[in-house]
mmCIF file of C-alpha atoms in Angstrom:
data_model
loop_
_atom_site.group_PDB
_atom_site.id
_atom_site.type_symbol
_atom_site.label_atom_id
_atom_site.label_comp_id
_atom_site.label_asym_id
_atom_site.label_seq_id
_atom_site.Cartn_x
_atom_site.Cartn_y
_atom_site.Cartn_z
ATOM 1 C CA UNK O 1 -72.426 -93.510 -18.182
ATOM 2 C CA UNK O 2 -75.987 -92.200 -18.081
ATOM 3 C CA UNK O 3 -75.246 -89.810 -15.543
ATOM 4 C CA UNK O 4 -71.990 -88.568 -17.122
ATOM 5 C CA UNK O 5 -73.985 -87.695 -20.411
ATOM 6 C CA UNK O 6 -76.399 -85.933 -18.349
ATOM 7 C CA UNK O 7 -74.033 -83.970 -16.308
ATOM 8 C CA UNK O 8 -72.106 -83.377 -19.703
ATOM 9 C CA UNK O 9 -75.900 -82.242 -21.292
ATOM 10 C CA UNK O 10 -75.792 -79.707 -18.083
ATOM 11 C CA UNK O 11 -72.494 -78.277 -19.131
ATOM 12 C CA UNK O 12 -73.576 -77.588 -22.403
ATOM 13 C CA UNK O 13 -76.522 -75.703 -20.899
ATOM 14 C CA UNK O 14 -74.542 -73.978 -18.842
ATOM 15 C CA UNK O 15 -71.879 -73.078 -21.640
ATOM 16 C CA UNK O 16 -75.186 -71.563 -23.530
ATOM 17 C CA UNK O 17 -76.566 -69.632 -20.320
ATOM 18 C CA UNK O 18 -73.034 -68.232 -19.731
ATOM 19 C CA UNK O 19 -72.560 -67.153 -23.161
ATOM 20 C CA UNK O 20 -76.197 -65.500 -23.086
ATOM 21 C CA UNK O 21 -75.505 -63.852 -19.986
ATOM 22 C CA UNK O 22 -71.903 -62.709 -21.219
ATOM 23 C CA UNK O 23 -73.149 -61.173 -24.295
ATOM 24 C CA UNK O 24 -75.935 -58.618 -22.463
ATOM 25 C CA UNK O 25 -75.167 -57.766 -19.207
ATOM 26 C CA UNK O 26 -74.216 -54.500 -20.190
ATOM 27 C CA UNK O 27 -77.684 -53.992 -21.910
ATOM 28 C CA UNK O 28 -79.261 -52.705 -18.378
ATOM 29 C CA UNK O 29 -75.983 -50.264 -18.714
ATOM 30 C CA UNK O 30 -76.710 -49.290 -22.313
ATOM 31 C CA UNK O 31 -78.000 -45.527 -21.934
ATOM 32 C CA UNK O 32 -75.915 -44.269 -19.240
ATOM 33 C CA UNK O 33 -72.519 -42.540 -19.761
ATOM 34 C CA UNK O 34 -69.844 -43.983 -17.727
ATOM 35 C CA UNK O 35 -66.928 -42.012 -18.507
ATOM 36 C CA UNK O 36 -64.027 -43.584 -17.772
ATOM 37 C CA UNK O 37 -65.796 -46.824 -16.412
ATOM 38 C CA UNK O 38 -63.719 -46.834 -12.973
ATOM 39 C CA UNK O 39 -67.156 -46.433 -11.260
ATOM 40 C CA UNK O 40 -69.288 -47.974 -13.345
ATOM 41 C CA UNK O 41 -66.546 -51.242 -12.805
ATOM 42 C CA UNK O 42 -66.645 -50.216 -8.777
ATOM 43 C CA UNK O 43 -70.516 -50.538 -8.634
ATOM 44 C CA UNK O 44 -70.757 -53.807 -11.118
ATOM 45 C CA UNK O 45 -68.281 -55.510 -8.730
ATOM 46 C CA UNK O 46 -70.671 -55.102 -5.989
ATOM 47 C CA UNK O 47 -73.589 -56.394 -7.573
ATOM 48 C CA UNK O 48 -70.949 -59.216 -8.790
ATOM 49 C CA UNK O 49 -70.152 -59.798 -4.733
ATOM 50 C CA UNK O 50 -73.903 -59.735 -4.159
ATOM 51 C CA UNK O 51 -74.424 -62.976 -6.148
ATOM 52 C CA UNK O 52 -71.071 -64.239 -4.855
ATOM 53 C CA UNK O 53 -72.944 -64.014 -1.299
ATOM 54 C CA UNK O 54 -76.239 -65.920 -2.970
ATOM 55 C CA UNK O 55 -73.493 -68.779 -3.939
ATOM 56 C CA UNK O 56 -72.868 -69.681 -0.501
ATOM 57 C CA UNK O 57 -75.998 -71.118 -0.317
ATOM 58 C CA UNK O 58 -74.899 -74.002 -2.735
ATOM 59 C CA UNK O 59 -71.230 -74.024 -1.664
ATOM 60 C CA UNK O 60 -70.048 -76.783 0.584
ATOM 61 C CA UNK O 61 -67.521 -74.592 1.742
ATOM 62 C CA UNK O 62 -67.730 -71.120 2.926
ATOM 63 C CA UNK O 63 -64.305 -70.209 3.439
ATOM 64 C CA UNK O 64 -62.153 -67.488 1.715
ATOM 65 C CA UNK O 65 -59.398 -68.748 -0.379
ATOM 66 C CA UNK O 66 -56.860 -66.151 -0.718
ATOM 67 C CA UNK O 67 -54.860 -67.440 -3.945
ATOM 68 C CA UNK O 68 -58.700 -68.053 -5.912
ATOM 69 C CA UNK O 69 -59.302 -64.169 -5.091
ATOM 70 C CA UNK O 70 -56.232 -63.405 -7.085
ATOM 71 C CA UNK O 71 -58.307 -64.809 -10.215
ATOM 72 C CA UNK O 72 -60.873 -61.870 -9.473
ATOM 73 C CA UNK O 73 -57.790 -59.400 -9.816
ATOM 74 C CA UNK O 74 -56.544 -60.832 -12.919
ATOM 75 C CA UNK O 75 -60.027 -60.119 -14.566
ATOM 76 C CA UNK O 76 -60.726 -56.535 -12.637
ATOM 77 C CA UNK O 77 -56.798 -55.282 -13.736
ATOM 78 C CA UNK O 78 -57.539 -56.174 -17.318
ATOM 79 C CA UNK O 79 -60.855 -54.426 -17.711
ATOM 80 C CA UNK O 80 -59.255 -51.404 -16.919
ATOM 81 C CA UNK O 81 -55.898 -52.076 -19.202
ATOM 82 C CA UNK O 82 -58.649 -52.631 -22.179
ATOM 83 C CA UNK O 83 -59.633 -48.986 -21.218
ATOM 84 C CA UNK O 84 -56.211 -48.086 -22.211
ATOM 85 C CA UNK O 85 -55.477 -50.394 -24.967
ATOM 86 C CA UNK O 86 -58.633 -49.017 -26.509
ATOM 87 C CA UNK O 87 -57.052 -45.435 -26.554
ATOM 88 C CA UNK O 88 -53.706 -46.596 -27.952
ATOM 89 C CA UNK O 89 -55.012 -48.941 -30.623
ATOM 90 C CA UNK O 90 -59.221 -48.726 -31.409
ATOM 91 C CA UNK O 91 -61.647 -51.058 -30.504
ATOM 92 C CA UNK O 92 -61.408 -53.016 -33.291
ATOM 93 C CA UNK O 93 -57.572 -54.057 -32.677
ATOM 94 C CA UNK O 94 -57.533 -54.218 -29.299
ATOM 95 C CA UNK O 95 -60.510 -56.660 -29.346
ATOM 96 C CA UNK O 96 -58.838 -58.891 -31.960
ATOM 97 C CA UNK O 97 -55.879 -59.211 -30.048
ATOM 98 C CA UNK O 98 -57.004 -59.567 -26.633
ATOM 99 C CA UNK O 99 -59.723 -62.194 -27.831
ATOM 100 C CA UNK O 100 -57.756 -64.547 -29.383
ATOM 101 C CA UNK O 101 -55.484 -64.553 -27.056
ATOM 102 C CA UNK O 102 -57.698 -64.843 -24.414
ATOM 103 C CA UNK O 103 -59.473 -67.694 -25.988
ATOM 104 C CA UNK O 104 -56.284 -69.834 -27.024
ATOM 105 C CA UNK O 105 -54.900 -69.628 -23.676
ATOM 106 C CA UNK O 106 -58.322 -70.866 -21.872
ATOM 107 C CA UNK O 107 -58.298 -73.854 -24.621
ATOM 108 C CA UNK O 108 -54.705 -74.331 -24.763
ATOM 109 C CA UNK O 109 -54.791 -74.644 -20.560
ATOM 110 C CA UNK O 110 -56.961 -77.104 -20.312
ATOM 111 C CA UNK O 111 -55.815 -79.240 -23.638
ATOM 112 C CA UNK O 112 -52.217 -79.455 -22.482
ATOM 113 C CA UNK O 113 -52.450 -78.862 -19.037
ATOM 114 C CA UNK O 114 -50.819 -75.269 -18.366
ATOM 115 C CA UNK O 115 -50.404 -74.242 -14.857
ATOM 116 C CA UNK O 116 -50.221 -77.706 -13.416
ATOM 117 C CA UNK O 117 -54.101 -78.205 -14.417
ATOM 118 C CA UNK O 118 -55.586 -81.555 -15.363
ATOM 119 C CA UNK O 119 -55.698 -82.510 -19.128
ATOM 120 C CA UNK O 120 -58.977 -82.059 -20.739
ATOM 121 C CA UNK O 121 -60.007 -85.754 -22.403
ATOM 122 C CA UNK O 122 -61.565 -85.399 -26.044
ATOM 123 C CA UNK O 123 -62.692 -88.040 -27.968
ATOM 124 C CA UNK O 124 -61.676 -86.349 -31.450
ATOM 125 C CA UNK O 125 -58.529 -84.557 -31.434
ATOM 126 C CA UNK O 126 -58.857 -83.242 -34.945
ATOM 127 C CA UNK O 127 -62.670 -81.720 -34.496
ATOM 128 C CA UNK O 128 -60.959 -80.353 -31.727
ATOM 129 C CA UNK O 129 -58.684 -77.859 -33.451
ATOM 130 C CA UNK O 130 -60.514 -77.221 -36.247
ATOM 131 C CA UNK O 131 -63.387 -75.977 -33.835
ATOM 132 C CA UNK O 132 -61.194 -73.952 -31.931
ATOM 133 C CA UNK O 133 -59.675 -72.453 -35.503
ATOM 134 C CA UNK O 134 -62.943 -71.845 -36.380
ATOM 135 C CA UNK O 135 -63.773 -69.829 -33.236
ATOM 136 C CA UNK O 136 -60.627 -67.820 -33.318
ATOM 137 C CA UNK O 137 -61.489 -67.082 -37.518
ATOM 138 C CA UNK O 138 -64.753 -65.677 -36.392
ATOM 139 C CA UNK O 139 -63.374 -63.373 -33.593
ATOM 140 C CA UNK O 140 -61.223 -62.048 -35.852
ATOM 141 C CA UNK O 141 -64.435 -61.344 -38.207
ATOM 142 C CA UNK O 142 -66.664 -60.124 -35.262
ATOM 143 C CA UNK O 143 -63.028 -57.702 -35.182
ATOM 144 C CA UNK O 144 -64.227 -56.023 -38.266
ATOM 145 C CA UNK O 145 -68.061 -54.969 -36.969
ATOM 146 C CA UNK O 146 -67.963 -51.747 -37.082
ATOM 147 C CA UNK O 147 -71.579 -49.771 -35.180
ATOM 148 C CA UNK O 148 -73.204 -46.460 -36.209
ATOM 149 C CA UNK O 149 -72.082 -43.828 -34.486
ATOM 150 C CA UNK O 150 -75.302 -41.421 -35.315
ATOM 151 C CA UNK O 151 -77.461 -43.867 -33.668
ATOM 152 C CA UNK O 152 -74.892 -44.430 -30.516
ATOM 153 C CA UNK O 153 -74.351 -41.027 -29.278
ATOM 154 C CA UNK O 154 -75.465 -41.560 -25.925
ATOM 155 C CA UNK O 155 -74.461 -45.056 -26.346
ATOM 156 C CA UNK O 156 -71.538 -46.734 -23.522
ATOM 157 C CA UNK O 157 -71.615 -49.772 -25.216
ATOM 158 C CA UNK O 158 -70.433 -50.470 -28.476
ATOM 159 C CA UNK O 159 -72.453 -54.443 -29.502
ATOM 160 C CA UNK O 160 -69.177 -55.891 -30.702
ATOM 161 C CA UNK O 161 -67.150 -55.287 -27.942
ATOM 162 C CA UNK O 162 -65.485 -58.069 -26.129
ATOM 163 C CA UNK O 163 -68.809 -58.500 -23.921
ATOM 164 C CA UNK O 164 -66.906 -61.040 -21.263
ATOM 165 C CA UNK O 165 -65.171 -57.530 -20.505
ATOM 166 C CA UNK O 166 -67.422 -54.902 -20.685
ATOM 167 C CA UNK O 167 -65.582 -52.300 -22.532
ATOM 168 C CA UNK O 168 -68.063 -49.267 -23.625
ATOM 169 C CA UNK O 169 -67.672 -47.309 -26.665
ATOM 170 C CA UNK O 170 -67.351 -44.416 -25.171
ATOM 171 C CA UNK O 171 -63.917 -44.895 -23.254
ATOM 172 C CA UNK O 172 -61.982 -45.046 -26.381
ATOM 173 C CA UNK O 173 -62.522 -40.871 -25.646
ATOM 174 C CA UNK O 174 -63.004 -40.019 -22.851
ATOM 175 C CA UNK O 175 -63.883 -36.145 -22.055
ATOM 176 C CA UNK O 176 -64.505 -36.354 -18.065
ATOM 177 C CA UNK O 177 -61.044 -37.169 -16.783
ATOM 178 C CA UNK O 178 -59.721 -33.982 -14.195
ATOM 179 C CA UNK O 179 -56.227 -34.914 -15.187
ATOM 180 C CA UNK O 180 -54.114 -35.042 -17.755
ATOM 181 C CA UNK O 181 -54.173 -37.823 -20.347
ATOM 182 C CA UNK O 182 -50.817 -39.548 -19.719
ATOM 183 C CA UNK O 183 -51.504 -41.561 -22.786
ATOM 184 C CA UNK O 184 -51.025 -38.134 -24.764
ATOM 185 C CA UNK O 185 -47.364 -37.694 -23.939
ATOM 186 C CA UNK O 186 -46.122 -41.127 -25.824
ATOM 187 C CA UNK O 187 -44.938 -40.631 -28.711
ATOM 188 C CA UNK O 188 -47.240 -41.761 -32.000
ATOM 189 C CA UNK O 189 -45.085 -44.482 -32.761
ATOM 190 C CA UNK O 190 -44.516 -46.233 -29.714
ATOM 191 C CA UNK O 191 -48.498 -46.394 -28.936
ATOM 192 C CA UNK O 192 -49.284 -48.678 -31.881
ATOM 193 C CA UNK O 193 -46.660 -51.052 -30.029
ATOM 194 C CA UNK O 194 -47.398 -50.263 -26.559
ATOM 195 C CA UNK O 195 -51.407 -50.875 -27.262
ATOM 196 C CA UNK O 196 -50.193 -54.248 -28.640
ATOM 197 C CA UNK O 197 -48.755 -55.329 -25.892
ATOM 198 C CA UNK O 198 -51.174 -54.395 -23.617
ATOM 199 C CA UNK O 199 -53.216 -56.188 -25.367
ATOM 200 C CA UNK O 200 -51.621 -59.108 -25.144
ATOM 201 C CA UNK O 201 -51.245 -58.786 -21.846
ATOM 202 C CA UNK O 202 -55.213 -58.327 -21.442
ATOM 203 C CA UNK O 203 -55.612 -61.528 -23.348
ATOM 204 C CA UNK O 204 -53.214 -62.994 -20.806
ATOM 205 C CA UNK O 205 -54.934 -61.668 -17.846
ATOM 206 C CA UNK O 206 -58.959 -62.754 -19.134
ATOM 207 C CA UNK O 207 -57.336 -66.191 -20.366
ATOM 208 C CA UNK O 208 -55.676 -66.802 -16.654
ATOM 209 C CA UNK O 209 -58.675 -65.803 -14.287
ATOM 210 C CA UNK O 210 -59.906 -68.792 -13.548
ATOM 211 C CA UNK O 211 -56.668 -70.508 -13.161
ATOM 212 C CA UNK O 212 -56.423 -69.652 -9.420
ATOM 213 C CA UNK O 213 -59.206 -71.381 -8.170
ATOM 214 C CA UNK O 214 -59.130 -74.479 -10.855
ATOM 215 C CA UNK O 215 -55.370 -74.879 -9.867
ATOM 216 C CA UNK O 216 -56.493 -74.835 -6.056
ATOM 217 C CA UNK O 217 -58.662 -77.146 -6.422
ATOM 218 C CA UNK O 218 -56.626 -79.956 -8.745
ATOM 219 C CA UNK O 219 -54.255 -79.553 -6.490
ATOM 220 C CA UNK O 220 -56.567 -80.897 -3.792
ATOM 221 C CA UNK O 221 -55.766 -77.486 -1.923
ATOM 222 C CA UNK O 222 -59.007 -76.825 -1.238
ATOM 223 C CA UNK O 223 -63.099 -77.502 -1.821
ATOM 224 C CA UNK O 224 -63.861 -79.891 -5.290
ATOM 225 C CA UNK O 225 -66.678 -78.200 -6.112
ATOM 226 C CA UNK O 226 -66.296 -75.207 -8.763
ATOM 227 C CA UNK O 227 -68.933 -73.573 -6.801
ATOM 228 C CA UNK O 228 -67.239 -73.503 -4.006
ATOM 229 C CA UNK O 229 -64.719 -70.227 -5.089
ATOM 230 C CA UNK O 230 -67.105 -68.234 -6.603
ATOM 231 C CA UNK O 231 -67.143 -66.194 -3.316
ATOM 232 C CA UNK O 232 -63.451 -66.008 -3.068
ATOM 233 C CA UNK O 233 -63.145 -64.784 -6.709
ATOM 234 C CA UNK O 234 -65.593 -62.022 -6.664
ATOM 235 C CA UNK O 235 -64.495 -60.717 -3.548
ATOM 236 C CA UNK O 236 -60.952 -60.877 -5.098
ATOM 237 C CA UNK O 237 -63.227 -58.605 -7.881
ATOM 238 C CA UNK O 238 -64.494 -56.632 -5.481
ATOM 239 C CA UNK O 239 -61.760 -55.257 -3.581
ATOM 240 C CA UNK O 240 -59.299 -54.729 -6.298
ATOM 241 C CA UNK O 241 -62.246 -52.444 -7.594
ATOM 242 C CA UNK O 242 -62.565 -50.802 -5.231
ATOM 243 C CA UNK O 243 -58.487 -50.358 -4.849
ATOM 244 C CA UNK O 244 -58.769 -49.014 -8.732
ATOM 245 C CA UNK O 245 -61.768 -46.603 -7.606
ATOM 246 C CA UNK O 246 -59.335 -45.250 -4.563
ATOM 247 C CA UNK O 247 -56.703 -44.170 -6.981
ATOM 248 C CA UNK O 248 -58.783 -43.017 -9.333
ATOM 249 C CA UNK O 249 -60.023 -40.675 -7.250
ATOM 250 C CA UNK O 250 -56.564 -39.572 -6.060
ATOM 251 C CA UNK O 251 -54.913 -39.082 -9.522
ATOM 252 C CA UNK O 252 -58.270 -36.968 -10.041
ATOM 253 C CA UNK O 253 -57.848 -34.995 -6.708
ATOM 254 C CA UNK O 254 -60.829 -36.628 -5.051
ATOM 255 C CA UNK O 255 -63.198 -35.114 -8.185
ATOM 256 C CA UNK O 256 -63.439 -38.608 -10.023
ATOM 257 C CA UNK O 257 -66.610 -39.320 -12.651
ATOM 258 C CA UNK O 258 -69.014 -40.494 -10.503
ATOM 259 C CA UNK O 259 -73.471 -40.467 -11.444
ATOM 260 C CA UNK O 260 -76.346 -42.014 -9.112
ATOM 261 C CA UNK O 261 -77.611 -43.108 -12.120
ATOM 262 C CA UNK O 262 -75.048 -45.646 -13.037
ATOM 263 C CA UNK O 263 -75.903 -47.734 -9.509
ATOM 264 C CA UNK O 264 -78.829 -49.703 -10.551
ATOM 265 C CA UNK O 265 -77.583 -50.259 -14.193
ATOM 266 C CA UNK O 266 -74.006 -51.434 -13.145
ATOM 267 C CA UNK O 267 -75.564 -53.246 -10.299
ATOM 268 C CA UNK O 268 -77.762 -54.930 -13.042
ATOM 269 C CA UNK O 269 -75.077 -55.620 -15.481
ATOM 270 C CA UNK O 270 -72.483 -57.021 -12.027
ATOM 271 C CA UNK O 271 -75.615 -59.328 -11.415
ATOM 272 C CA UNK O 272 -75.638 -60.820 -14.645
ATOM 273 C CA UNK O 273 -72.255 -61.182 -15.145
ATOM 274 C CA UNK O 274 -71.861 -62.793 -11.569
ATOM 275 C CA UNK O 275 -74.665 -65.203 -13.043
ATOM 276 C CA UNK O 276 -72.480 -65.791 -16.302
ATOM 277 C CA UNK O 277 -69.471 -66.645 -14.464
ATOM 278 C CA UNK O 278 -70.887 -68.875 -12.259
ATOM 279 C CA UNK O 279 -72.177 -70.694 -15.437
ATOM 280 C CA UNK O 280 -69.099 -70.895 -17.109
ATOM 281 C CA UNK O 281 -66.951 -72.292 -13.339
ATOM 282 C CA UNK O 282 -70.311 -75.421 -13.609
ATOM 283 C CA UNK O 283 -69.327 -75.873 -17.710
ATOM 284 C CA UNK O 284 -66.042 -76.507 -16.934
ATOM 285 C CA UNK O 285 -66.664 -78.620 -14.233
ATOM 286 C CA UNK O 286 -69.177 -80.580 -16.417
ATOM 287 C CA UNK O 287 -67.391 -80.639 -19.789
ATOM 288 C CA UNK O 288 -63.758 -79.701 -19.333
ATOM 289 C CA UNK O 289 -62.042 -76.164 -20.156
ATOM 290 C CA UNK O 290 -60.309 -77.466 -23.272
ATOM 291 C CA UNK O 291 -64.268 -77.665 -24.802
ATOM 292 C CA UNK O 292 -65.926 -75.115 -22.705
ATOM 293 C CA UNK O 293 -63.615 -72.451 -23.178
ATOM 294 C CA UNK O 294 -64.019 -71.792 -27.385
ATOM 295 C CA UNK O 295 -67.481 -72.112 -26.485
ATOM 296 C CA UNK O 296 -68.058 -69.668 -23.989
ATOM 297 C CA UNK O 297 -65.600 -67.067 -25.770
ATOM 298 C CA UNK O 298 -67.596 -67.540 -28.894
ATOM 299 C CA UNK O 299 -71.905 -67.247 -27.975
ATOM 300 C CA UNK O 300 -71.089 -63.697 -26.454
ATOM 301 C CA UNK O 301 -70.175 -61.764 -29.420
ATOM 302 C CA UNK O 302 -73.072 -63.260 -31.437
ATOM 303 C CA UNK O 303 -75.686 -62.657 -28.500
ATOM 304 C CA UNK O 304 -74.225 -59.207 -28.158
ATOM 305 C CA UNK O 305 -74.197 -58.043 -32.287
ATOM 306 C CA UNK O 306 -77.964 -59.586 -32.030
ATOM 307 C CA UNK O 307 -78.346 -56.855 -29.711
ATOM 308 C CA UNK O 308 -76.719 -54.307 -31.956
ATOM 309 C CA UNK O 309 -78.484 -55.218 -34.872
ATOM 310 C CA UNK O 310 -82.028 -56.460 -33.959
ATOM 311 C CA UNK O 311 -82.517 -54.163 -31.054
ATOM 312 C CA UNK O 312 -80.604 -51.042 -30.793
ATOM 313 C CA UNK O 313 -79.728 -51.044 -34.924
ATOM 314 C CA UNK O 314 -76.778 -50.019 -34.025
ATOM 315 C CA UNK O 315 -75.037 -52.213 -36.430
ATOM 316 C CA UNK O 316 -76.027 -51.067 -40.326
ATOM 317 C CA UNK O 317 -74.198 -51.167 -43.770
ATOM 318 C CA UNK O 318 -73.695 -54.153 -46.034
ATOM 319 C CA UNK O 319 -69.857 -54.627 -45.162
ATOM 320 C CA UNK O 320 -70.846 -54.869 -41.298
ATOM 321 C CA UNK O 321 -73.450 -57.152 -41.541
ATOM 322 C CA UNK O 322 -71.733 -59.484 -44.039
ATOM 323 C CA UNK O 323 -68.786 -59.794 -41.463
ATOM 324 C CA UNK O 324 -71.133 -60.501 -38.346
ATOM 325 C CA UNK O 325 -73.166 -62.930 -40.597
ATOM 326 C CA UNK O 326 -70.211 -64.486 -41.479
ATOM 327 C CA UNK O 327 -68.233 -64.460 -38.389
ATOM 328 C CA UNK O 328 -71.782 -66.043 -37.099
ATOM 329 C CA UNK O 329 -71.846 -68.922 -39.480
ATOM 330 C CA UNK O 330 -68.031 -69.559 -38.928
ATOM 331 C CA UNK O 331 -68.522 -69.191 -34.611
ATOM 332 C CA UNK O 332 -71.398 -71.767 -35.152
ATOM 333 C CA UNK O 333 -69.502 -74.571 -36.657
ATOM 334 C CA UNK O 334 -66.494 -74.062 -34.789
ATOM 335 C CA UNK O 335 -68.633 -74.010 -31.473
ATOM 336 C CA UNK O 336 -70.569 -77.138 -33.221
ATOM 337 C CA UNK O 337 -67.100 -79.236 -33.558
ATOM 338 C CA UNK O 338 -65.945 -78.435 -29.913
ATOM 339 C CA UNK O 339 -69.312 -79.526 -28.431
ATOM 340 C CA UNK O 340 -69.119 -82.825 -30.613
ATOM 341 C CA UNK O 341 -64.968 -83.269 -30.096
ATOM 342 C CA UNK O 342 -65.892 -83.990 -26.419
ATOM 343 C CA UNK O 343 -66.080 -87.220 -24.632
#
């Protein structure tokens, strides 16, 4: 018993240092234009594969697992449909959407079991919902943060985007594509419902990721160490980055956005995130998805609009800060009742 509560005391740490990590690793990132974020994506996946290499050290198993690399394409393919969802529906909808969904189906897979996972075991069933309510309530506030855009001109990150994703600001327009924006030719009614679905599909897509290798491994298919497919889902990251960067530059006739100084930013902001992830595969090791998963979906968005608002002041007006004080206050509880709800 003493050394489950300190293993469990270990995955709470590592739900905070996840959620830390989630909510600034675009920070290095925060200066730079990206443009469309295709490269920016290409060179954060390699500094994600560089810490993937670092894991081997504390694997027990180096091998490559193809079906725990498709996790890493889940993730990469919805980063870029968030681009797109972003142009069909704002920010502020398309992070609502894709959020909760995205956190329900992490919780909801490990309470119940989806995908042939184990059950997650809580000791208080109704502190267990009511946290997770909670959590979803205050994405839906963090929704409503809206940033200033005089003081974010050169800004690629907006503070209340959905930081586990990376989506910049500055892709809801973007003015450096070569081609033409196929977005353009849909008519105005159907994108409202097309961005919807996308972003459900997003959701889907963030909220599956780490299915792959969990399922390999409860299935006794491979390693039973979480560690131990870290390097099998970034490379998964890494090459369906670099697939995205290939046709980029085709649909662009071989002229895609492209700066030098976007390398040691995005390799900065890869790093981090590669460090974040790698916290949140431990947590749910340590404490189960059904309680790490509100958790980690939750810290990001208030370490990130602490960013907007202390540092880069990006986030001013009464209206804006009442909704990030309040979706605060309401993250905090909820994340509060899912910590204590565990065994």
């Amino acid at each position: 018993k003493k050394k489950k509560k300190k293993m469990a005391g270990f995955g709470f740490i590592a739900c905070v240092l996840a959620g830390v990590l989630f909510g600034s690793n675009f920070v290095p990132a925060k200066k730079y234009e990206v443009g469309d974020g295709i490269f920016f994506q290409w060179i954060m996946a390699m500094g994600i594969l560089c810490v993937g290499f670092v894991s081997l050290g504390f694997s027990n198993s180096r091998e490559i697992l193809l079906f725990p690399m498709i996790g890493g394409v889940l993730w990469c393919t919805s980063n870029v449909l968030c681009l797109q969802v972003i142009k069909l529906i704002g920010l502020s909808m398309g992070f609502m959407v894709w959020g909760i969904i995205n956190s329900l189906l992490s919780w909801a897979t490990g309470k119940f079991g989806l995908f042939d996972l184990p059950v997650s075991k809580v000791s208080n069933e109704g502190m267990n919902y009511a946290g997770v309510s909670l959590t979803l309530i205050s994405l839906a506030l963090f929704a409503h943060v809206q940033t200033d855009i005089k003081k974010r001109e050169k800004s690629v990150i907006d503070p209340m985007a959905e930081p586990m994703m990376g989506i910049r600001e500055n892709d809801v327009i973007d003015t450096t594509s070569k081609g033409p924006n196929w977005l353009d030719t849909i008519p105005k009614p159907l994108q409202r419902i097309i961005g919807i679905i996308g972003a459900v599909i997003a959701g889907v897509l963030i909220g599956t990721n780490s299915v792959p290798p969990l399922y390999t491994k409860a299935n006794q298919n491979g390693p039973q160490g979480n560690i131990d497919y870290v390097f099998s889902h970034y490379s998964g990251i890494f090459l369906t980055a670099t697939l995205f960067m290939v046709l980029n530059a085709i649909y662009q006739k071989n002229e895609p956005f492209s700066k030098s100084d976007l390398i040691l930013p995005g390799l900065a902001s890869g790093t981090m995130w590669g460090l974040a992830q790698i916290f949140y595969f431990i947590a749910i090791e340590e404490v189960d998805l059904a309680i790490a998963a509100p958790i980690v979906a939750s810290i990001p968005c208030i370490v990130a609009g602490l960013w907007g608002l202390v540092y880069f002041k990006e986030v001013t007006g009464l209206m804006n800060i009442i909704f990030f004080v309040s979706g605060t206050f309401v993250s905090l509880i909820g994340v509060i009742l899912v910590a204590v709800s565990s065994n």
